JSON list of C-alpha atoms in Angstrom, two decimals:
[
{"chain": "A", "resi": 193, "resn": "UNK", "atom": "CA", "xyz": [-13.03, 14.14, 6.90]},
{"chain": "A", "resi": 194, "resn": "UNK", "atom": "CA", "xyz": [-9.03, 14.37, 7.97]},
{"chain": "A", "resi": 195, "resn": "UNK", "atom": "CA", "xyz": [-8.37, 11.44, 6.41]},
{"chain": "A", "resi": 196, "resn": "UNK", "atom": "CA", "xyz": [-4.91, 11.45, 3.59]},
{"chain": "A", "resi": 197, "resn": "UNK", "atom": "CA", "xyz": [-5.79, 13.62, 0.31]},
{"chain": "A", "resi": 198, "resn": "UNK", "atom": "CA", "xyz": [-3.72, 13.84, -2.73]},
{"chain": "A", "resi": 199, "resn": "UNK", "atom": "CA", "xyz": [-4.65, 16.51, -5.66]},
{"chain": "A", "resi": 200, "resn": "UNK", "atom": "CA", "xyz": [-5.05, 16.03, -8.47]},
{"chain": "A", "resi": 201, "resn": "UNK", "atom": "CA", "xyz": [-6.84, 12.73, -8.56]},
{"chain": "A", "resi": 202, "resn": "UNK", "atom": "CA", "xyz": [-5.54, 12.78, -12.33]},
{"chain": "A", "resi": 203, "resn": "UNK", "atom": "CA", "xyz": [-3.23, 14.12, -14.42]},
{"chain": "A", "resi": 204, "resn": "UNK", "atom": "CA", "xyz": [-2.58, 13.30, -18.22]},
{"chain": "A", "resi": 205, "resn": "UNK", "atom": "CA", "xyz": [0.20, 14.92, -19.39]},
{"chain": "A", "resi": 206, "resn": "UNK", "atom": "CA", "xyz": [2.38, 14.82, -22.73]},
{"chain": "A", "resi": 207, "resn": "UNK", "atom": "CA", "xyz": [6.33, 12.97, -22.84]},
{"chain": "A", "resi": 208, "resn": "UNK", "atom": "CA", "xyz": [9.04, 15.32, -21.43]},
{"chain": "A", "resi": 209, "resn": "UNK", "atom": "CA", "xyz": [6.16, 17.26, -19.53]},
{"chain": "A", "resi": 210, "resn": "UNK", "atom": "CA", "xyz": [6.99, 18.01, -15.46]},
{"chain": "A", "resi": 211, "resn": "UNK", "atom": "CA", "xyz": [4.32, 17.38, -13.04]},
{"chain": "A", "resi": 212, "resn": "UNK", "atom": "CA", "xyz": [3.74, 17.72, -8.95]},
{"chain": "A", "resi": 213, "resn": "UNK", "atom": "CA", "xyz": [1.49, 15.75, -6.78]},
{"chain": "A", "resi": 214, "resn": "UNK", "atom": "CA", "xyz": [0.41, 16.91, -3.40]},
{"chain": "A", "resi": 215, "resn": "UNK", "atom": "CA", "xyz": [-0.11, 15.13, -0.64]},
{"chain": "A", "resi": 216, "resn": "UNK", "atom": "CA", "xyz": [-1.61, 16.15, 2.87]},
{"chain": "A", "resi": 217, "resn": "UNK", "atom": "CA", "xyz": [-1.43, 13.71, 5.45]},
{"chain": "A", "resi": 218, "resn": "UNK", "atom": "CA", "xyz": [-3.55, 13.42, 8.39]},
{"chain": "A", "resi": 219, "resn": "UNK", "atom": "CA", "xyz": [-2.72, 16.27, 10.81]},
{"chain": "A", "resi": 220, "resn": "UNK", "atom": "CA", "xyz": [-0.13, 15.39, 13.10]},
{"chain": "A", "resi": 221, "resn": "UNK", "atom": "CA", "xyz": [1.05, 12.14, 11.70]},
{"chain": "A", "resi": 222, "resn": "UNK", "atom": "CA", "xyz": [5.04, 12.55, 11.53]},
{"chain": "A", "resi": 223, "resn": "UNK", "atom": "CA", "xyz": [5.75, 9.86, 8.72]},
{"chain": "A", "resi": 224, "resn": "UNK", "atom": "CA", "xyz": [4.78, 10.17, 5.06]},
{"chain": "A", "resi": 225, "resn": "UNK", "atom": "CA", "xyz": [5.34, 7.61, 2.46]},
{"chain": "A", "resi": 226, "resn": "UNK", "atom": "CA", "xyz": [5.13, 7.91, -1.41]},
{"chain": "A", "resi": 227, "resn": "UNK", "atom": "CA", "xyz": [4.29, 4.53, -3.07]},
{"chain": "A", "resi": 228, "resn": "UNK", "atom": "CA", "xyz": [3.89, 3.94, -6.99]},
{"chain": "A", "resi": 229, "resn": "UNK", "atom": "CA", "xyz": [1.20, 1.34, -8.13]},
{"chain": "A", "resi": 230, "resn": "UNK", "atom": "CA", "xyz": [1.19, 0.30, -11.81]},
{"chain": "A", "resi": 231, "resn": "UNK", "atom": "CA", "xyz": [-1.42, -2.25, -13.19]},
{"chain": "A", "resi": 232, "resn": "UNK", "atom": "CA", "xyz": [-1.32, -5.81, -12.04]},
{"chain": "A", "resi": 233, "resn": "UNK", "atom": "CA", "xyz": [1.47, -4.65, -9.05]},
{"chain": "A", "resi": 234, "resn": "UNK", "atom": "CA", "xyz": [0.91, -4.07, -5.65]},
{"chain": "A", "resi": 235, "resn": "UNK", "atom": "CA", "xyz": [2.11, -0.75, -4.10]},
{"chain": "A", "resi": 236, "resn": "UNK", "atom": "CA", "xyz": [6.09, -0.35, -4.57]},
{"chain": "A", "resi": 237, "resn": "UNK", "atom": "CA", "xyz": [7.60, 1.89, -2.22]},
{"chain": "A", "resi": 238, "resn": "UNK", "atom": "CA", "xyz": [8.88, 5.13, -3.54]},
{"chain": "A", "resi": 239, "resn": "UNK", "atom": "CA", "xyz": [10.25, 7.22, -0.65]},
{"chain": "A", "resi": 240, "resn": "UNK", "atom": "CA", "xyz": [9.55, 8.08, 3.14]},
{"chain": "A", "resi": 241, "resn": "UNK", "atom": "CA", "xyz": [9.86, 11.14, 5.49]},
{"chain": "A", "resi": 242, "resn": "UNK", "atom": "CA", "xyz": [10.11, 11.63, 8.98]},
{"chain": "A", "resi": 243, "resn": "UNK", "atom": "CA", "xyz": [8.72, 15.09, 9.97]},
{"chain": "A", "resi": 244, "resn": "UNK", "atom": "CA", "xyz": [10.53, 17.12, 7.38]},
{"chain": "A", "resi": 245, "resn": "UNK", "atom": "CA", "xyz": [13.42, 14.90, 7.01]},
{"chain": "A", "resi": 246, "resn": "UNK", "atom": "CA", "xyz": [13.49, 12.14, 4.20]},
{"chain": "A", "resi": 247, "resn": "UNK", "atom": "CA", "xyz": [15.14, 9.30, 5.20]},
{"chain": "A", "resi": 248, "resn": "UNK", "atom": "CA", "xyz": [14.84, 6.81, 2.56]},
{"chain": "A", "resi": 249, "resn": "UNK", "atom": "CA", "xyz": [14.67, 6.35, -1.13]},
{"chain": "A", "resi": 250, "resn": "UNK", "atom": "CA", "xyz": [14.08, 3.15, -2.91]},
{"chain": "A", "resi": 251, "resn": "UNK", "atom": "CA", "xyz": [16.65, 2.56, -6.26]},
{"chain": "A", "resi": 252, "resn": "UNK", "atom": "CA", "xyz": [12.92, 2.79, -7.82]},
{"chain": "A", "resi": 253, "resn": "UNK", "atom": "CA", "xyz": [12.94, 6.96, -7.76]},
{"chain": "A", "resi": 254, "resn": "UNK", "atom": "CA", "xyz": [15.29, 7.97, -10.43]},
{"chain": "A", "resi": 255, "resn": "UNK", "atom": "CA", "xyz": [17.02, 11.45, -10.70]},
{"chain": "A", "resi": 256, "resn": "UNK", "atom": "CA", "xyz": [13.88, 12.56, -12.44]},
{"chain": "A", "resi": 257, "resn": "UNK", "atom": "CA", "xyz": [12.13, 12.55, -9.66]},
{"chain": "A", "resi": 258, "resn": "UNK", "atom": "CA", "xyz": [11.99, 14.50, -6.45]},
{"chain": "A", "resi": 259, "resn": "UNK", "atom": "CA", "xyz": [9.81, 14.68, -3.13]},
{"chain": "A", "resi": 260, "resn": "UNK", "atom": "CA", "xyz": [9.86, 17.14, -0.72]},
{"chain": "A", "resi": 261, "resn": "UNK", "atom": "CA", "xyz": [8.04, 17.95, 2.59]},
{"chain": "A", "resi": 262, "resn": "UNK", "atom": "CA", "xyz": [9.09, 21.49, 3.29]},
{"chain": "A", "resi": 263, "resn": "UNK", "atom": "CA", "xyz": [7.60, 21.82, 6.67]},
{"chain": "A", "resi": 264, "resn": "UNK", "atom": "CA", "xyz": [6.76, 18.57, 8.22]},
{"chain": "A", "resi": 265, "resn": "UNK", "atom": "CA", "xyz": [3.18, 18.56, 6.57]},
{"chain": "A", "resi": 266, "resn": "UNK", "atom": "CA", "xyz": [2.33, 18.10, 3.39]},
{"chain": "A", "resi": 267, "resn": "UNK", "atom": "CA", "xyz": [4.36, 16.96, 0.89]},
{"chain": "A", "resi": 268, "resn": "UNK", "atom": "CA", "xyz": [5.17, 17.26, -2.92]},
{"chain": "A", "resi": 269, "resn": "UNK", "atom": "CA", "xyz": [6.11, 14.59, -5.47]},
{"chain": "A", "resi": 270, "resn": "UNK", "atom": "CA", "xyz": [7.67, 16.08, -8.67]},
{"chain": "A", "resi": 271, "resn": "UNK", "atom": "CA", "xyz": [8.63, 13.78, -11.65]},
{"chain": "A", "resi": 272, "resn": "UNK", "atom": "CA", "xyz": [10.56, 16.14, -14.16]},
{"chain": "A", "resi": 273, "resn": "UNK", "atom": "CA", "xyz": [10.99, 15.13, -18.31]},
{"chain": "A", "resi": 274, "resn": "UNK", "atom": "CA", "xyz": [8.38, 12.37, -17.76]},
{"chain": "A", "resi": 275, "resn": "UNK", "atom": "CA", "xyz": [8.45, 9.15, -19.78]},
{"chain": "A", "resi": 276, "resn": "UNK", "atom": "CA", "xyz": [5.47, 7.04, -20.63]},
{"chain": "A", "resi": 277, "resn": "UNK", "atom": "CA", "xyz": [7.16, 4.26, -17.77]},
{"chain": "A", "resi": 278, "resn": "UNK", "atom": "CA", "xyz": [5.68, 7.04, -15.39]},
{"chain": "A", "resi": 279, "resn": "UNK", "atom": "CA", "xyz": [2.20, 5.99, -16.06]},
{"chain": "A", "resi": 280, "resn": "UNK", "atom": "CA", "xyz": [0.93, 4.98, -12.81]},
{"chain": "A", "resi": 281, "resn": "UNK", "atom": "CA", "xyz": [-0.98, 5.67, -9.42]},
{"chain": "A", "resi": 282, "resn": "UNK", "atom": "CA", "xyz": [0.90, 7.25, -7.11]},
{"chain": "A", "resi": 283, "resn": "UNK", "atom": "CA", "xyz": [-0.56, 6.84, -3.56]},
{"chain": "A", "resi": 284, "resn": "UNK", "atom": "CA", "xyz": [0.72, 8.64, -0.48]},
{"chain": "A", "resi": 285, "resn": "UNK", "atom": "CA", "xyz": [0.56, 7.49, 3.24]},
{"chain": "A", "resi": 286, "resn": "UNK", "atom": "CA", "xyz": [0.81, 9.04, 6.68]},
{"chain": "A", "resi": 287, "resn": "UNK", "atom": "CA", "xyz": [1.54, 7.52, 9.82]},
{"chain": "A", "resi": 288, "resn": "UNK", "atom": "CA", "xyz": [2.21, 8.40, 13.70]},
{"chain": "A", "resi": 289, "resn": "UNK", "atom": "CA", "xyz": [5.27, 6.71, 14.11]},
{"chain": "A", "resi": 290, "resn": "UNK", "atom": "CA", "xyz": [5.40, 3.03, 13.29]},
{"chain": "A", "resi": 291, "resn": "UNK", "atom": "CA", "xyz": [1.80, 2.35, 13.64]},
{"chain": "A", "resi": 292, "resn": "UNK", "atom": "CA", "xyz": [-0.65, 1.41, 11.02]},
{"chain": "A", "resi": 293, "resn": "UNK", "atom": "CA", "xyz": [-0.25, 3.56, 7.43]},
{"chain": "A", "resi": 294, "resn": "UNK", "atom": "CA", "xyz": [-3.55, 5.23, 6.08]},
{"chain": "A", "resi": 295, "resn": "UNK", "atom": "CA", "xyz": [-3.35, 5.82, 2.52]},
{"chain": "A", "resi": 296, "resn": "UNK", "atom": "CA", "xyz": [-4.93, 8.32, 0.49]},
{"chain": "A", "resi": 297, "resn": "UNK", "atom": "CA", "xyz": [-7.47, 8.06, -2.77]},
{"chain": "A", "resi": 298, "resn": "UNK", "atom": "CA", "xyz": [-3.99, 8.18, -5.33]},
{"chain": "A", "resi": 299, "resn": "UNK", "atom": "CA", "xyz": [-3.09, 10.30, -8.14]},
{"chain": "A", "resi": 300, "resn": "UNK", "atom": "CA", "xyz": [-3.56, 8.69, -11.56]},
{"chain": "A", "resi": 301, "resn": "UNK", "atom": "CA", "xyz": [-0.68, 10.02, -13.65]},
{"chain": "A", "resi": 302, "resn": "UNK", "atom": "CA", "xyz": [-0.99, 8.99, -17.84]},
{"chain": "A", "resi": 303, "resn": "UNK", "atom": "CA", "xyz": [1.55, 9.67, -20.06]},
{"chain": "A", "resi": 304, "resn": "UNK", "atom": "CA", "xyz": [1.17, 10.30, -23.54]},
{"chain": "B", "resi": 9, "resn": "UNK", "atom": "CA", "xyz": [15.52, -9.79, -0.41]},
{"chain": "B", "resi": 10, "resn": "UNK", "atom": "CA", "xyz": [11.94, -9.64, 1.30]},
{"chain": "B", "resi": 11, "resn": "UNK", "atom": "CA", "xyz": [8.58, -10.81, -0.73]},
{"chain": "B", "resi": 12, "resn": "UNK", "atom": "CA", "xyz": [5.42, -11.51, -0.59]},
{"chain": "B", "resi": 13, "resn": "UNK", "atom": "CA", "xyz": [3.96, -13.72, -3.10]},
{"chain": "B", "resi": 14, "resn": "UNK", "atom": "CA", "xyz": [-0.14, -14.03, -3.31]},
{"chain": "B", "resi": 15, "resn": "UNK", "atom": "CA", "xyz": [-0.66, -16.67, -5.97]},
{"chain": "B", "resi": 16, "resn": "UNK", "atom": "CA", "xyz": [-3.95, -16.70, -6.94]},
{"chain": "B", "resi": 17, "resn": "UNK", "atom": "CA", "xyz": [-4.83, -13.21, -8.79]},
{"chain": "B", "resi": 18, "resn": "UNK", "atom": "CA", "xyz": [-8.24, -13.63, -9.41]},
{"chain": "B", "resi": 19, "resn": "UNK", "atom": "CA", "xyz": [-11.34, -15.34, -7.40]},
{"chain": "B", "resi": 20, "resn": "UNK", "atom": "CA", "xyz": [-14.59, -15.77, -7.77]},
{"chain": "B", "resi": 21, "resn": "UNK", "atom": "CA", "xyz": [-16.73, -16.77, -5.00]},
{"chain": "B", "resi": 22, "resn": "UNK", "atom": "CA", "xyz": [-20.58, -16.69, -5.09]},
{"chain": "B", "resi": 23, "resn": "UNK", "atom": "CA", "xyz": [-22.09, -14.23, -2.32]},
{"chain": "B", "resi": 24, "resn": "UNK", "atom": "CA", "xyz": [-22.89, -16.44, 0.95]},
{"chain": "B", "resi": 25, "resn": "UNK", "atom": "CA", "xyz": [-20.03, -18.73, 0.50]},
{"chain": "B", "resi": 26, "resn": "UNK", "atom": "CA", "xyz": [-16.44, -19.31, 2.48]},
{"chain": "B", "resi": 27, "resn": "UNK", "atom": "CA", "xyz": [-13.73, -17.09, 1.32]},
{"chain": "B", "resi": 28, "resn": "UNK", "atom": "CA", "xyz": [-9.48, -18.11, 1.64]},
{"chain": "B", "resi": 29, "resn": "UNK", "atom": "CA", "xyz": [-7.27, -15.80, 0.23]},
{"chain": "B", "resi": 30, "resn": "UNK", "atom": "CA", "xyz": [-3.70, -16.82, 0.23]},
{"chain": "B", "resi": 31, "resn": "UNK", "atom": "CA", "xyz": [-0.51, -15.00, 1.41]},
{"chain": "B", "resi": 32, "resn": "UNK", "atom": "CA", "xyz": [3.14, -16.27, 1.56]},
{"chain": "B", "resi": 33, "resn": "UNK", "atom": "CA", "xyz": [6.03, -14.02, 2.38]},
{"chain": "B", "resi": 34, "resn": "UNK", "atom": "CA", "xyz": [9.57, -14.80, 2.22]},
{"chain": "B", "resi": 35, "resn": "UNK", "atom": "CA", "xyz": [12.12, -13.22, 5.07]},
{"chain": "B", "resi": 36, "resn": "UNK", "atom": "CA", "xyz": [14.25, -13.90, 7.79]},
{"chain": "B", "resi": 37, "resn": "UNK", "atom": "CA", "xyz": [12.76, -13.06, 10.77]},
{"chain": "B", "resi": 38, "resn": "UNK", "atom": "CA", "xyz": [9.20, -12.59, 11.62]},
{"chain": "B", "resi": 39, "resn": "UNK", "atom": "CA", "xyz": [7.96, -9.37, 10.15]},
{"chain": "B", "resi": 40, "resn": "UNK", "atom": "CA", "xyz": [4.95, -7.75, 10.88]},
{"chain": "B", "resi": 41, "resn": "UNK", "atom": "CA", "xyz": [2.39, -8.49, 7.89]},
{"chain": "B", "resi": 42, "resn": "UNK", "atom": "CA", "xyz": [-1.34, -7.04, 6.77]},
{"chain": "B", "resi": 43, "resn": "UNK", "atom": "CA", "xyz": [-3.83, -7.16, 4.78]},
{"chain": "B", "resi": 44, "resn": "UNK", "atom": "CA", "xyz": [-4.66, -4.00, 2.70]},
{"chain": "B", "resi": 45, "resn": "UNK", "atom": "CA", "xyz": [-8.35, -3.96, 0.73]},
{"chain": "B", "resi": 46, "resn": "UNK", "atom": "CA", "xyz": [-8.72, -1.89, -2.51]},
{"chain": "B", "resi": 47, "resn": "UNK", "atom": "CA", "xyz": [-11.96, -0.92, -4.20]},
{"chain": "B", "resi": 48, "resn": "UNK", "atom": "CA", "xyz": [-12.00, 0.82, -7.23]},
{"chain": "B", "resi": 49, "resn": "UNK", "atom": "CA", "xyz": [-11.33, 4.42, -7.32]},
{"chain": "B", "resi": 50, "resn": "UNK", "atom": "CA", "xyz": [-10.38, 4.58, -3.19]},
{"chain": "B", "resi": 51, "resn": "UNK", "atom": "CA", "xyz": [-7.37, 4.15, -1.15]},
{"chain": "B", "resi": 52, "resn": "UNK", "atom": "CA", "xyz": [-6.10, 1.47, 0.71]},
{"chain": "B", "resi": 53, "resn": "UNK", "atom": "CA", "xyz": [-7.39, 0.71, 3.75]},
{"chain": "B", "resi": 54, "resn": "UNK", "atom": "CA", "xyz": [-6.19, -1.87, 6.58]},
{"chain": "B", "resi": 55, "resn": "UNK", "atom": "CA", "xyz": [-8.13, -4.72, 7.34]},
{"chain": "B", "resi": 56, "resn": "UNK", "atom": "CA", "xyz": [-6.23, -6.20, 9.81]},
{"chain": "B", "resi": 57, "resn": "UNK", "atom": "CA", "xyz": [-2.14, -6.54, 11.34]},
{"chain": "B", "resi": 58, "resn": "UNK", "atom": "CA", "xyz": [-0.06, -8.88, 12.71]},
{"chain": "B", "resi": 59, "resn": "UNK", "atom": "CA", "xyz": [2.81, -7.66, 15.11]},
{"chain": "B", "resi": 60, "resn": "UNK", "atom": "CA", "xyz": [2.68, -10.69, 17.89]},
{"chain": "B", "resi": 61, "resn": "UNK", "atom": "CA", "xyz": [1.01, -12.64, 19.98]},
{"chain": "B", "resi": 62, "resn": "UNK", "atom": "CA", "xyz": [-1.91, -14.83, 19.09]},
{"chain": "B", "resi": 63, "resn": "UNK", "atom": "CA", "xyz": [-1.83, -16.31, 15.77]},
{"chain": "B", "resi": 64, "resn": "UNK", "atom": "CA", "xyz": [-5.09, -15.30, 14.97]},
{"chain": "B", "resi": 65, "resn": "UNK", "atom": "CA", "xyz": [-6.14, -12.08, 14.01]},
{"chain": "B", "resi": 66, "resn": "UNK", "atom": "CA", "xyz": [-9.63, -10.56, 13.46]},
{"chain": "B", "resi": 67, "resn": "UNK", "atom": "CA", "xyz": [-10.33, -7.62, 11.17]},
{"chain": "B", "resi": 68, "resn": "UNK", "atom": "CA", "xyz": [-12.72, -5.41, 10.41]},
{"chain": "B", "resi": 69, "resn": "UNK", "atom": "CA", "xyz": [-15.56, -6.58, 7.93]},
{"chain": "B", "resi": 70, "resn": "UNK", "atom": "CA", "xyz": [-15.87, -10.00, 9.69]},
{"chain": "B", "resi": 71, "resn": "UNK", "atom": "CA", "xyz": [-12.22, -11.14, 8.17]},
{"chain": "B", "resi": 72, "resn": "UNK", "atom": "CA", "xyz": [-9.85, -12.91, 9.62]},
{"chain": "B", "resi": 73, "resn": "UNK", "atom": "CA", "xyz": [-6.03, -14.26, 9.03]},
{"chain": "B", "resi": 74, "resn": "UNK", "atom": "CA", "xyz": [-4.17, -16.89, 10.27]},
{"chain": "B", "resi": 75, "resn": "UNK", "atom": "CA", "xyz": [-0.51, -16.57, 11.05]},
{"chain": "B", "resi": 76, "resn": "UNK", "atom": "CA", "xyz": [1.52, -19.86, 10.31]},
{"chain": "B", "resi": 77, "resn": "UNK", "atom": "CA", "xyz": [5.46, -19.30, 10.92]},
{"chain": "B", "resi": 78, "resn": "UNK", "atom": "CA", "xyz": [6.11, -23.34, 9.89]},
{"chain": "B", "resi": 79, "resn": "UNK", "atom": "CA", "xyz": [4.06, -22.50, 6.43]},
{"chain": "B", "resi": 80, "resn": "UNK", "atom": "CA", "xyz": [5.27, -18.71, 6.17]},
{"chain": "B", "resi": 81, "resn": "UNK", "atom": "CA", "xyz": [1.80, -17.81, 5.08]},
{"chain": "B", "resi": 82, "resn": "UNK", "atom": "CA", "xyz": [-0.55, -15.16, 6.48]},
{"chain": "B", "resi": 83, "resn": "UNK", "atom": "CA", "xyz": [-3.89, -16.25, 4.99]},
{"chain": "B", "resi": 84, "resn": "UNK", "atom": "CA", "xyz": [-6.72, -13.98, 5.10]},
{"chain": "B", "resi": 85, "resn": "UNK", "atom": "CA", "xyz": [-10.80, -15.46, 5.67]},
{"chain": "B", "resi": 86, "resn": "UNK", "atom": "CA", "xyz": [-14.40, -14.66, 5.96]},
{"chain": "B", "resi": 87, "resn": "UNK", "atom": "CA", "xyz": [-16.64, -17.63, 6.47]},
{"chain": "B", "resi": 88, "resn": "UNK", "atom": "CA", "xyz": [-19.29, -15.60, 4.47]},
{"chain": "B", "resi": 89, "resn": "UNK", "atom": "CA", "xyz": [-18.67, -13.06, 1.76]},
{"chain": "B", "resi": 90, "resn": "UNK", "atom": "CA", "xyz": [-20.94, -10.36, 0.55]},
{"chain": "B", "resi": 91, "resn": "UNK", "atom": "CA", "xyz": [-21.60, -8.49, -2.58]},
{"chain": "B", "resi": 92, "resn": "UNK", "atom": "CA", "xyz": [-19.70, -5.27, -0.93]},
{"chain": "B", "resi": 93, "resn": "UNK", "atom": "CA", "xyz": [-17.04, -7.47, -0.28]},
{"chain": "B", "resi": 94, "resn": "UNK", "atom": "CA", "xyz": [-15.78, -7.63, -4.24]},
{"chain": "B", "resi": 95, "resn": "UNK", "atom": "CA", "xyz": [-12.54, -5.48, -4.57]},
{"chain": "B", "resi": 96, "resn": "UNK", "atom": "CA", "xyz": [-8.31, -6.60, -4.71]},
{"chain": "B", "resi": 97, "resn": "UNK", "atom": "CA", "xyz": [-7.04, -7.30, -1.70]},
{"chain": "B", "resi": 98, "resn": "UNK", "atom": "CA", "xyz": [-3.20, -7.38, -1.30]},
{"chain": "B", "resi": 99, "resn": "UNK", "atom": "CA", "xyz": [-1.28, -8.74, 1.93]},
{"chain": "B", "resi": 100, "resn": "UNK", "atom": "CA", "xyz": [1.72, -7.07, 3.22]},
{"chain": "B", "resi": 101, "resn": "UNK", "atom": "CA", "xyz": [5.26, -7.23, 5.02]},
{"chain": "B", "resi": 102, "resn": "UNK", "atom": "CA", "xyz": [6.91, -4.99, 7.03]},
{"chain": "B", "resi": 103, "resn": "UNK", "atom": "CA", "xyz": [10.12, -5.59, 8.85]},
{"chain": "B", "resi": 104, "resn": "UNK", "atom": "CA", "xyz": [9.62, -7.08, 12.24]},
{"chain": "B", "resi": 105, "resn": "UNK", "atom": "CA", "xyz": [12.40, -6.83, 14.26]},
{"chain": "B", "resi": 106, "resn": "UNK", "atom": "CA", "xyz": [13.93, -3.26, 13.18]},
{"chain": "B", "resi": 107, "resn": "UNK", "atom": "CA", "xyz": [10.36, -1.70, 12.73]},
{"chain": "B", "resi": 108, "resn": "UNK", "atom": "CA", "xyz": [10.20, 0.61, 15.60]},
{"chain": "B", "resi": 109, "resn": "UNK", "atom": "CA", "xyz": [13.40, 2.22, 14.27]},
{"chain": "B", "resi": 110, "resn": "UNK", "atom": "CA", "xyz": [13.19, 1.55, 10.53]},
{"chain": "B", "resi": 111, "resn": "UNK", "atom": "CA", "xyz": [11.59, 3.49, 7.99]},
{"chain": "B", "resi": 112, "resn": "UNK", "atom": "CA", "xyz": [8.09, 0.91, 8.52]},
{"chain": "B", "resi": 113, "resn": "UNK", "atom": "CA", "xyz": [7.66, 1.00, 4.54]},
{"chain": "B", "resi": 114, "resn": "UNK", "atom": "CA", "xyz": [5.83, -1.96, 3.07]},
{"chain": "B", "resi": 115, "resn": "UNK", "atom": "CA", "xyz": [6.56, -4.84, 0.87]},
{"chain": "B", "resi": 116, "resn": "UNK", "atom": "CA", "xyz": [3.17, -5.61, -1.12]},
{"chain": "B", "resi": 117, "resn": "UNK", "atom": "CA", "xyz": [2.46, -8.84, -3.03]},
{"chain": "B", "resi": 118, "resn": "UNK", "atom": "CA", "xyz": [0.82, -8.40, -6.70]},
{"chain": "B", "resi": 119, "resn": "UNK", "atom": "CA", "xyz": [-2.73, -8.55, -5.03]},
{"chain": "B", "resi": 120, "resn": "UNK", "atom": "CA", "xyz": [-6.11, -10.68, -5.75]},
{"chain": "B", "resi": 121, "resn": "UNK", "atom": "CA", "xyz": [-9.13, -9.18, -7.23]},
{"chain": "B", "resi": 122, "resn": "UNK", "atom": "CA", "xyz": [-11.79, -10.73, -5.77]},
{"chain": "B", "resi": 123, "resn": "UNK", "atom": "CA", "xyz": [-15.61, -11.04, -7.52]},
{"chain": "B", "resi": 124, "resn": "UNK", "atom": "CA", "xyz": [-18.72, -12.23, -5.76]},
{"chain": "B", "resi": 125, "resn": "UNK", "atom": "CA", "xyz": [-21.53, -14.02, -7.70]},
{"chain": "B", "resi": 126, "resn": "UNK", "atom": "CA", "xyz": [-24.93, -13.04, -6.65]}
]
């Protein structure tokens, strides 16, 4: 399947912890978007790259946190000193261009 | 701002019957909207887009939507739901005019979890 993973599928970590997310998009999509679902919400967008480039960061990503997509691949999410407010599912999306986003399964982050 | 507001969070429908779900969004222009379908424990996936053209707009799994600019609604159907079809379903808005040279990200309303009744 080429489809958009994202390891792990779940973390649990303790207050003031740091933790990464990967995400691999599907091969050759140029666009990658991080998106942070909490319970009852819809997706919120987090942040968005073009190729290796990020282009745009919602006021939601704090100085805490930190994405990076080194080569135009796959990308990282890192969320440093995490606060229990961090408890959510992180998905991750991939694109060709403008057309129609694919998402992948999520990471579940809980913090204790 | 942009938004999409789906007011009904939770439906019930019994497995056979008609299925409405609704979808308003708020913003200036046209934008391009979608419906997203979420089952428990998998990602997203599309079930159908509007970018222009006929108002109308099938999907995969026998669903429809309805574009109405007058009502600002984007209101997603299937004239017969199954068992499979129980999951949360949120619409979405992207914007219209700028989105071949804008970032593309999506605005997502709250979502409604839909259950089917045997």
């Amino acid at each position: 399947d080429t489809g958009v993973s994202q390891d792990p599928r779940h973390k649990i970590t303790k207050r003031g912890q740091n933790v990464t997310f990967r995400c691999d998009p599907i091969s050759e999509h140029n666009r990658l978007y991080w998106y942070r679902q909490t319970l009852g919400q819809g997706p919120e967008f987090l942040t968005y790259f073009q190729n290796e480039a990020q282009l745009e960061k919602s006021r939601l990503l704090s100085d805490r946190f930190s994405a990076e997509r080194p080569k135009g691949s796959f990308s990282t999410l890192e969320i440093q000193r995490t606060e229990q407010g961090d408890s959510a599912m992180y998905l991750c999306a991939s694109s060709a261009g403008n057309n129609e986003q694919f998402f992948g399964p999520g990471t579940r982050l809980t913090v204790l | 701002a942009q938004s999409v507001t789906q007011p009904d969070i939770h439906i019930t429908v019994s497995e056979g019957a008609s299925l409405e779900l609704r979808c308003n969004y708020s913003y200036g222009a046209t934008p391009y909207l979608f419906w997203y379908v979420q089952s428990p424990g998998q990602g997203l996936q599309l079930l159908l887009k509007y970018f222009s053209g006929d108002t109308l707009v099938q999907g995969i799994k026998g669903f429809e939507a309805e574009f109405k600019r007058s009502q600002s609604s984007f209101n997603l159907r299937k004239p017969s739901v199954h068992w499979s079809d129980a999951a949360e379903y949120f619409c979405a808005v992207a914007p219209g005019l700028n989105y071949g040279g804008s970032q593309g990200n999506l605005i997502f309303g709250k979502g409604t979890k839909l259950s089917v009744k045997p």
